[in-house]
CSV table of C-alpha atoms (C1' of nucleotides) in Angstrom, one decimal:
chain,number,residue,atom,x,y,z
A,1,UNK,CA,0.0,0.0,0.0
A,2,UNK,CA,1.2,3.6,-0.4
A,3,UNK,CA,3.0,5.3,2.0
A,4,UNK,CA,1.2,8.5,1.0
A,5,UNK,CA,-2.4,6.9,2.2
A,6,UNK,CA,-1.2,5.4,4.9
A,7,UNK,CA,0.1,9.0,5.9
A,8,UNK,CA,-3.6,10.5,5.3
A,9,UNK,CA,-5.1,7.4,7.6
A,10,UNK,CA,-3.2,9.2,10.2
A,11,UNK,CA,-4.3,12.6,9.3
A,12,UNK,CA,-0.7,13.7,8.1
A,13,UNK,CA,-0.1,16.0,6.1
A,14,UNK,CA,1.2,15.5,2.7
A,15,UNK,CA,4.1,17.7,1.5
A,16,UNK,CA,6.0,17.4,-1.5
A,17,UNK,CA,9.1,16.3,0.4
A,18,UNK,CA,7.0,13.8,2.1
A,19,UNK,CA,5.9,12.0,-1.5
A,20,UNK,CA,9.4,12.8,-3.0
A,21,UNK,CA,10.7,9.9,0.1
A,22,UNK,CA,8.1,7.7,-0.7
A,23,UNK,CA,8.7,7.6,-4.1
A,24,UNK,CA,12.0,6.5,-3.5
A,25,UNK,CA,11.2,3.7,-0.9
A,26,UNK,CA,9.1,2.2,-3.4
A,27,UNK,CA,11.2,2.2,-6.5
A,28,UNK,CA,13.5,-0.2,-7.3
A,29,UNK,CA,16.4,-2.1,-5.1
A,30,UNK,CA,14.0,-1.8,-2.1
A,31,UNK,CA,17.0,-1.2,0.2
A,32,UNK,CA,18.1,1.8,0.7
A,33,UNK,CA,20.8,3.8,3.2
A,34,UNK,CA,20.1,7.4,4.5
A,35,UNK,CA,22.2,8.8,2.9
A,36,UNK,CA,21.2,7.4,-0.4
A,37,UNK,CA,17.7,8.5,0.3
A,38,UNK,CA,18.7,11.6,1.0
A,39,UNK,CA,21.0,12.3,-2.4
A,40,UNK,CA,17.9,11.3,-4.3
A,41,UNK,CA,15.4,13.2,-2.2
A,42,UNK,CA,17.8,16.6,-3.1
A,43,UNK,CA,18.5,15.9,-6.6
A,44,UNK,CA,14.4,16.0,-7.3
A,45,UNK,CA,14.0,18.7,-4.9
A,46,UNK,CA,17.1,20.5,-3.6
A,47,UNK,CA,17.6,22.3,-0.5
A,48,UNK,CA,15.7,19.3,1.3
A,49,UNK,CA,16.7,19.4,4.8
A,50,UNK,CA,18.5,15.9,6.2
A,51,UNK,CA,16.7,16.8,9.3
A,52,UNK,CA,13.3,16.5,7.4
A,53,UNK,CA,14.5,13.5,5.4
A,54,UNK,CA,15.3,11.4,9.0
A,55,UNK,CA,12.1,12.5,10.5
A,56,UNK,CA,9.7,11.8,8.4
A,57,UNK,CA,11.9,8.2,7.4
A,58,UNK,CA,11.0,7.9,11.7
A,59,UNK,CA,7.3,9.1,10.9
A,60,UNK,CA,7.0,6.5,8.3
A,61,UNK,CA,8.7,3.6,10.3
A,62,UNK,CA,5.9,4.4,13.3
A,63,UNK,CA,2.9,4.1,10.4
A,64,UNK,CA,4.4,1.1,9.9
A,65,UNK,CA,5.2,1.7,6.4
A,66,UNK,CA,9.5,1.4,6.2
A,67,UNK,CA,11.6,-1.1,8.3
A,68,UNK,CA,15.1,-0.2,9.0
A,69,UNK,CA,17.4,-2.6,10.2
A,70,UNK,CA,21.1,-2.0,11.1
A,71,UNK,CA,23.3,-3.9,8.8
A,72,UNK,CA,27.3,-3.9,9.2
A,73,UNK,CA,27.5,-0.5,10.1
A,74,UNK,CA,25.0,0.9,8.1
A,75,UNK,CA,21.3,1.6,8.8
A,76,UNK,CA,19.2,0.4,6.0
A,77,UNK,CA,15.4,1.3,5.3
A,78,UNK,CA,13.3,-0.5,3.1
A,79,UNK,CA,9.9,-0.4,1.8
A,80,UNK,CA,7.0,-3.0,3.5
A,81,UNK,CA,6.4,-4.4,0.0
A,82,UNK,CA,9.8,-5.8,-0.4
A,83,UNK,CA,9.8,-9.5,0.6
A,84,UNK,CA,11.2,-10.4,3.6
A,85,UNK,CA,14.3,-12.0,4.9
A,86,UNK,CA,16.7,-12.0,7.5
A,87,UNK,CA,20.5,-11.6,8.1
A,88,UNK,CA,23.0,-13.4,10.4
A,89,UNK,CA,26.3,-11.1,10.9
A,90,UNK,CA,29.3,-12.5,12.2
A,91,UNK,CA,30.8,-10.6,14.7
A,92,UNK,CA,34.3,-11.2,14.4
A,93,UNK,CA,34.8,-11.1,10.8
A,94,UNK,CA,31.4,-9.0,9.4
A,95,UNK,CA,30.4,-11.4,6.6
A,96,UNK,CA,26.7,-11.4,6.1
A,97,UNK,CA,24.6,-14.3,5.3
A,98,UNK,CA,20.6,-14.0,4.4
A,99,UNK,CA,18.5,-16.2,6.6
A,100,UNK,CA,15.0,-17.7,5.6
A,101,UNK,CA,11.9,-16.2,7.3
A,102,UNK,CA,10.6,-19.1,8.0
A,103,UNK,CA,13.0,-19.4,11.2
A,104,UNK,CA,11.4,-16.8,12.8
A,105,UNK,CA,7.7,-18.0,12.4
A,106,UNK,CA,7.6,-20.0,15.8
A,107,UNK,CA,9.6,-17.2,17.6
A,108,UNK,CA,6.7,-14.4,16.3
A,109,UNK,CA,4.0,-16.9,17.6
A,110,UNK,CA,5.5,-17.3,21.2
A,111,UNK,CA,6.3,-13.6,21.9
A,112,UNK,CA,2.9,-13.2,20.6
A,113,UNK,CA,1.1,-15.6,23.1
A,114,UNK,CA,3.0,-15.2,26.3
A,115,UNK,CA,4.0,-11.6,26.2
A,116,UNK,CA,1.0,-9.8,23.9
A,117,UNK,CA,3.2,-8.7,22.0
A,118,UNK,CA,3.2,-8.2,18.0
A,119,UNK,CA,6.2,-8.4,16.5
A,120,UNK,CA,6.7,-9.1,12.7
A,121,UNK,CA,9.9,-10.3,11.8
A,122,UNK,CA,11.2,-7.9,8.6
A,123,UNK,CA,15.0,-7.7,7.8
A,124,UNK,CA,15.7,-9.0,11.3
A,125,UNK,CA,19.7,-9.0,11.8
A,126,UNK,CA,21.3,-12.1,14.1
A,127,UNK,CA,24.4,-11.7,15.4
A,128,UNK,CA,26.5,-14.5,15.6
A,129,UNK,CA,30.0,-15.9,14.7
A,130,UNK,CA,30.2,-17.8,11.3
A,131,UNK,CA,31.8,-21.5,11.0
A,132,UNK,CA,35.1,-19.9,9.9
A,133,UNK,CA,35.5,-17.6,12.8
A,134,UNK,CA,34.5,-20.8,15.0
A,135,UNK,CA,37.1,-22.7,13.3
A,136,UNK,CA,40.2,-20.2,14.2
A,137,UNK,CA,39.8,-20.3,17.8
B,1,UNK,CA,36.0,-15.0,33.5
B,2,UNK,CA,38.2,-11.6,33.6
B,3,UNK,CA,38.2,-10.3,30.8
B,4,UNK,CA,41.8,-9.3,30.8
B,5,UNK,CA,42.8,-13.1,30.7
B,6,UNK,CA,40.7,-13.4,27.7
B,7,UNK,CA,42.7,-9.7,26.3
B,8,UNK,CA,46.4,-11.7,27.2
B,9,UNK,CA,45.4,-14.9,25.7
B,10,UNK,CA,44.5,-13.0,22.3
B,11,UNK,CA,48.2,-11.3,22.6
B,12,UNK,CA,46.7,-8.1,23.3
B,13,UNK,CA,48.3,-5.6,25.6
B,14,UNK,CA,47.3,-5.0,29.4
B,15,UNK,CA,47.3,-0.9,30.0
B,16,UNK,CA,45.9,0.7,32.9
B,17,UNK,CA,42.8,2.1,30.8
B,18,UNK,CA,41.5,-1.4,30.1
B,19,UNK,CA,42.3,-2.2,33.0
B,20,UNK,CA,39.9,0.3,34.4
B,21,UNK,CA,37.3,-0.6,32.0
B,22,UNK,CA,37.3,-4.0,33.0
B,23,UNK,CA,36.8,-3.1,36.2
B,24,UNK,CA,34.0,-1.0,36.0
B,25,UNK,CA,32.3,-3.6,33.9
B,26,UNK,CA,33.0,-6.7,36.5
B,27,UNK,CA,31.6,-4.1,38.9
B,28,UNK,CA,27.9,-3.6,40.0
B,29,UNK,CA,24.7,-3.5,38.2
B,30,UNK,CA,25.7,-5.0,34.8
B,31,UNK,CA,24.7,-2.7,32.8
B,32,UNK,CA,26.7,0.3,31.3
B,33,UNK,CA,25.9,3.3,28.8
B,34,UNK,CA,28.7,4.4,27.1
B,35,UNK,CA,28.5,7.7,28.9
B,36,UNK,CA,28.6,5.8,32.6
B,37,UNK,CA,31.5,4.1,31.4
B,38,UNK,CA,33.7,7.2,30.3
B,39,UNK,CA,32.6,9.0,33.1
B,40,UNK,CA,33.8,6.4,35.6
B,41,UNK,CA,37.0,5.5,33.7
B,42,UNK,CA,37.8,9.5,33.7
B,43,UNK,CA,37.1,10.0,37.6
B,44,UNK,CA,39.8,7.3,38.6
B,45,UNK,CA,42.1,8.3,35.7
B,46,UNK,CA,41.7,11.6,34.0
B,47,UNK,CA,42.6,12.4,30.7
B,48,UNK,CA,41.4,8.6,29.6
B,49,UNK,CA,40.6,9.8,26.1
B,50,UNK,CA,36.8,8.7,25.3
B,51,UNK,CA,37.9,7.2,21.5
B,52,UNK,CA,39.9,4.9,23.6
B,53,UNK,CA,37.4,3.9,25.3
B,54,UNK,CA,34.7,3.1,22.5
B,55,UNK,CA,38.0,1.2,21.0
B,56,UNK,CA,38.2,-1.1,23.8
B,57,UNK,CA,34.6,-1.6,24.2
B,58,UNK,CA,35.0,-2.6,20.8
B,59,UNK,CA,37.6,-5.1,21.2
B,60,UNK,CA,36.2,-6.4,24.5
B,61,UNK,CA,32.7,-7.0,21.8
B,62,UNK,CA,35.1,-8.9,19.5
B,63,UNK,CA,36.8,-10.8,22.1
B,64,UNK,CA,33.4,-11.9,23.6
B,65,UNK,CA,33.5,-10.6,27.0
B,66,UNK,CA,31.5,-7.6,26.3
B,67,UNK,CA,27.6,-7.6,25.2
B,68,UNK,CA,26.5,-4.5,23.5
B,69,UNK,CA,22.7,-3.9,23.1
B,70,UNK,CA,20.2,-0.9,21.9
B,71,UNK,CA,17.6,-0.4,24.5
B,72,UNK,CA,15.4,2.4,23.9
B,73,UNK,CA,17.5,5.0,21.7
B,74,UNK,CA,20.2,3.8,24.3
B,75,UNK,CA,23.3,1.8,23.3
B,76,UNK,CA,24.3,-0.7,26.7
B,77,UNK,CA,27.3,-2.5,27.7
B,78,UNK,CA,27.2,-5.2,29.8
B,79,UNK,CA,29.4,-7.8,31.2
B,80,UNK,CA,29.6,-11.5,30.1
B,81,UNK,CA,29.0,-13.0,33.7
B,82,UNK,CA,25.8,-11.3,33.9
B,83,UNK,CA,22.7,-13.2,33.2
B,84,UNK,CA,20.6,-13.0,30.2
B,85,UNK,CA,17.3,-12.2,29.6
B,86,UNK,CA,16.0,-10.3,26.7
B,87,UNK,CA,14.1,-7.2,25.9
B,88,UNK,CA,10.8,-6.5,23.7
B,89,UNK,CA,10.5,-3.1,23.1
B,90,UNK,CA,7.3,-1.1,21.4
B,91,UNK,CA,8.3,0.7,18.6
B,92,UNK,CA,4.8,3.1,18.8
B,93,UNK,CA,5.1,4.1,22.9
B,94,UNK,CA,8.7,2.8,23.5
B,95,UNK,CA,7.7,1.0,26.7
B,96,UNK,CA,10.2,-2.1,27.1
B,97,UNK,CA,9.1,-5.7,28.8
B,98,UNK,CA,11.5,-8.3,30.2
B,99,UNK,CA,11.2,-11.5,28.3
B,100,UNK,CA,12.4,-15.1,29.3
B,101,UNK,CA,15.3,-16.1,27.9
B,102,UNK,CA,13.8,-19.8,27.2
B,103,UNK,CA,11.8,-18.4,24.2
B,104,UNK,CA,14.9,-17.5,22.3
B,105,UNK,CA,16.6,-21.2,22.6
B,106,UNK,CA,15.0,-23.1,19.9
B,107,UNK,CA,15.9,-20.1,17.8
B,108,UNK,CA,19.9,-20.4,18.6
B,109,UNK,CA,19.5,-24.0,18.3
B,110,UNK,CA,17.9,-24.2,14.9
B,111,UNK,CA,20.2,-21.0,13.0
B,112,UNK,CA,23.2,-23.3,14.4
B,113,UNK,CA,21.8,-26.3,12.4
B,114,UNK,CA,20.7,-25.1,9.5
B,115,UNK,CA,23.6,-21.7,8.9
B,116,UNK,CA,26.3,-23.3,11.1
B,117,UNK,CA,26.3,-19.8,12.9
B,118,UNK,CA,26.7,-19.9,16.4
B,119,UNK,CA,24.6,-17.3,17.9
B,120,UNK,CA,24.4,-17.0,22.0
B,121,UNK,CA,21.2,-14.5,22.6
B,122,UNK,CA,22.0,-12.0,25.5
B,123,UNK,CA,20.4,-9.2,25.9
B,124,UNK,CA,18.2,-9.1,22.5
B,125,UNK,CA,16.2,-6.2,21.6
B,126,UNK,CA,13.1,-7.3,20.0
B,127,UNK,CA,10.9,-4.8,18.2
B,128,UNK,CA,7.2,-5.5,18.0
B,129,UNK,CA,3.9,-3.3,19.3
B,130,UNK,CA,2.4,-3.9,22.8
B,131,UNK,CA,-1.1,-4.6,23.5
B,132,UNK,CA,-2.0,-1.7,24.4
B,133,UNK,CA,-0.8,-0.1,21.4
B,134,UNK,CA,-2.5,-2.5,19.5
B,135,UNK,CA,-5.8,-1.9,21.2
B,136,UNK,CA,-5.4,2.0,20.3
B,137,UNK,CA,-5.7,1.2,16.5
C,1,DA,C1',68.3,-3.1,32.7
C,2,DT,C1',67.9,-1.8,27.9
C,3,DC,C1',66.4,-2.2,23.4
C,4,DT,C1',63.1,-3.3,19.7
C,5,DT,C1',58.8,-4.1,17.9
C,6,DT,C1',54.2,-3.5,17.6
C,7,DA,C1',49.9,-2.3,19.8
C,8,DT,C1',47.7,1.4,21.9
C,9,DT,C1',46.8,6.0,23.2
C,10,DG,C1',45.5,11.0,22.7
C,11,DC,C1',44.6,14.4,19.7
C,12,DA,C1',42.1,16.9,16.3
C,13,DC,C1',38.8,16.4,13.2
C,14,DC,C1',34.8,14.4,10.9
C,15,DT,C1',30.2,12.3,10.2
C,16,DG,C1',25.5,10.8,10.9
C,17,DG,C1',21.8,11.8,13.2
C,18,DT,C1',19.0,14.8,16.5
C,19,DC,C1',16.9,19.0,18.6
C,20,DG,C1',14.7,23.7,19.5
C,21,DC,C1',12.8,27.2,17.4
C,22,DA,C1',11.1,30.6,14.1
C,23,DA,C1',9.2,30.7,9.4
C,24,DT,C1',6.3,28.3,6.2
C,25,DT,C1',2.5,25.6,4.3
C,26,DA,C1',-1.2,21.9,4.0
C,27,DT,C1',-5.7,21.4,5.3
C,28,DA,C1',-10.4,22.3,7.1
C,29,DC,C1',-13.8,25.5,7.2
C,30,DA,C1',-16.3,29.9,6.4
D,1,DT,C1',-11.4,32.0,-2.6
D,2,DG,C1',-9.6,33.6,1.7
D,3,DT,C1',-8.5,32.7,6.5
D,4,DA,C1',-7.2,30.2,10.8
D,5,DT,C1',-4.5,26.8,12.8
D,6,DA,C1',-1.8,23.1,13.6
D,7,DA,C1',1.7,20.4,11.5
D,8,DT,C1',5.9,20.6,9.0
D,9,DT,C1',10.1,22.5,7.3
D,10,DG,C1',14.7,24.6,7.3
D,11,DC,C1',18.2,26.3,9.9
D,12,DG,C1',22.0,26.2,13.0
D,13,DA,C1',23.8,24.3,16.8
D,14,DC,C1',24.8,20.2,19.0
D,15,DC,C1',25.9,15.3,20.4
D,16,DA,C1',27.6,10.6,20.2
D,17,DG,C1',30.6,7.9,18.3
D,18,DG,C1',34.4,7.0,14.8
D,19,DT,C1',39.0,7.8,12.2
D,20,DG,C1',43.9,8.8,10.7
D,21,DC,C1',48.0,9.8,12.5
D,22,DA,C1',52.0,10.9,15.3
D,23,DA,C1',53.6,10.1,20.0
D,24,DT,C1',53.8,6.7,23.6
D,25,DA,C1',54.1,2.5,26.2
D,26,DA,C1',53.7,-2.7,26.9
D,27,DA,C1',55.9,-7.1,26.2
D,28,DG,C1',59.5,-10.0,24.7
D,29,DA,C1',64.3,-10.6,23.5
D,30,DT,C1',69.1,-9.6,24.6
DNA sequence: ATCTTTATTGCACCTGGTCGCAATTATACA
DNA sequence: TGTATAATTGCGACCAGGTGCAATAAAGAT
């Protein structure tokens, strides 16, 4: 769903700068840094604020409409469309590996039981230490 | 275990600041903010520089004596020794629930199995939406 | 006890992200 | 269409945390 109706649900207001970030959340690689929002945001639009560009990306991640997950040292915000998956990170050397979503599932279900508690699993990032890192010690 | 036996057995060097910031994190509650750290670490030895600090934290992270976790817009440190339990925080009201640390076994156990990743939850941060937060919708 | 090597520290500076506040603008309503 | 009002923006200052580099100090060898 758009970002832009979710926004009007709430009874935001909608601002150029405001459809200018959704339109880039909802094109292409689905995955996209700050900063990278922000260069696209101020190339449509320029003079944009960075302080306008974080708060409504923090606006938009309360609706419920962008997940951002912090991945190796960079935080990443994607679109709610975008399929799911998670990451393990290794701790010691950094290397990345995707992980299926279906290894969350039972994990939503129990939180959800005994604690009341929603959570839904997007982009999650494990920390861990990989086989190789395991092997060195 | 100290964690300046694990520093010596990695061939790292034994100054007085680590030293320091061992101690404060053997000490006490178990849980550090940055901040508390520096702070501490500066009243005992003045002119402790604070990038040294978030250097050895670092190491201390890597060496796995140190757990580091977000907890409400707060990055904390805390000590190895201490026990685990994990953390489900609302991302719409920010209130933050103790959860059982049994509900995240099956998890560990099954990433190891199927990723070979060895993760050891402590401390997790678990995003999600409370009930009441829920109800409001 | 001194020397050598290599890790570590302190420093100055940078970067990403946040905040308070005054100016602006989207929206609802007359 | 014009006006009132509350949300939003842009600005500048600010903060936490990180980085490159030259100076320093720990540890092992002599």
């Amino acid at each position: 769903m758009s970002c832009i109706t979710t926004l009007k649900e709430k009874g935001l207001k909608i601002t150029p700068q405001r459809i200018l970030i959704a339109d880039v959340l909802h094109d292409g690689k689905g995955q996209y840094t700050a900063a990278e929002i922000i260069e696209h945001v101020q190339s449509k639009m320029p003079g944009v604020n960075k302080s306008t560009i974080y708060r409504n990306l923090d606006i938009l991640e309360q609706a419920g409409c962008v997940y951002k997950s912090e991945l190796d040292h960079e935080v990443v915000y994607h679109h709610d469309d975008h399929g799911h998956h998670h990451h393990l990170k290794c701790v010691q050397c950094g290397k990345v590996v995707d992980c299926d979503e279906t290894l969350l599932a039972p994990l939503e279900d129990s939180v959800q039981k005994k604690y009341k508690f929603r959570v839904d699993f997007k982009h999650l990032v494990i920390d861990g230490i990989c086989q190789d890192c395991l092997k060195l010690k």
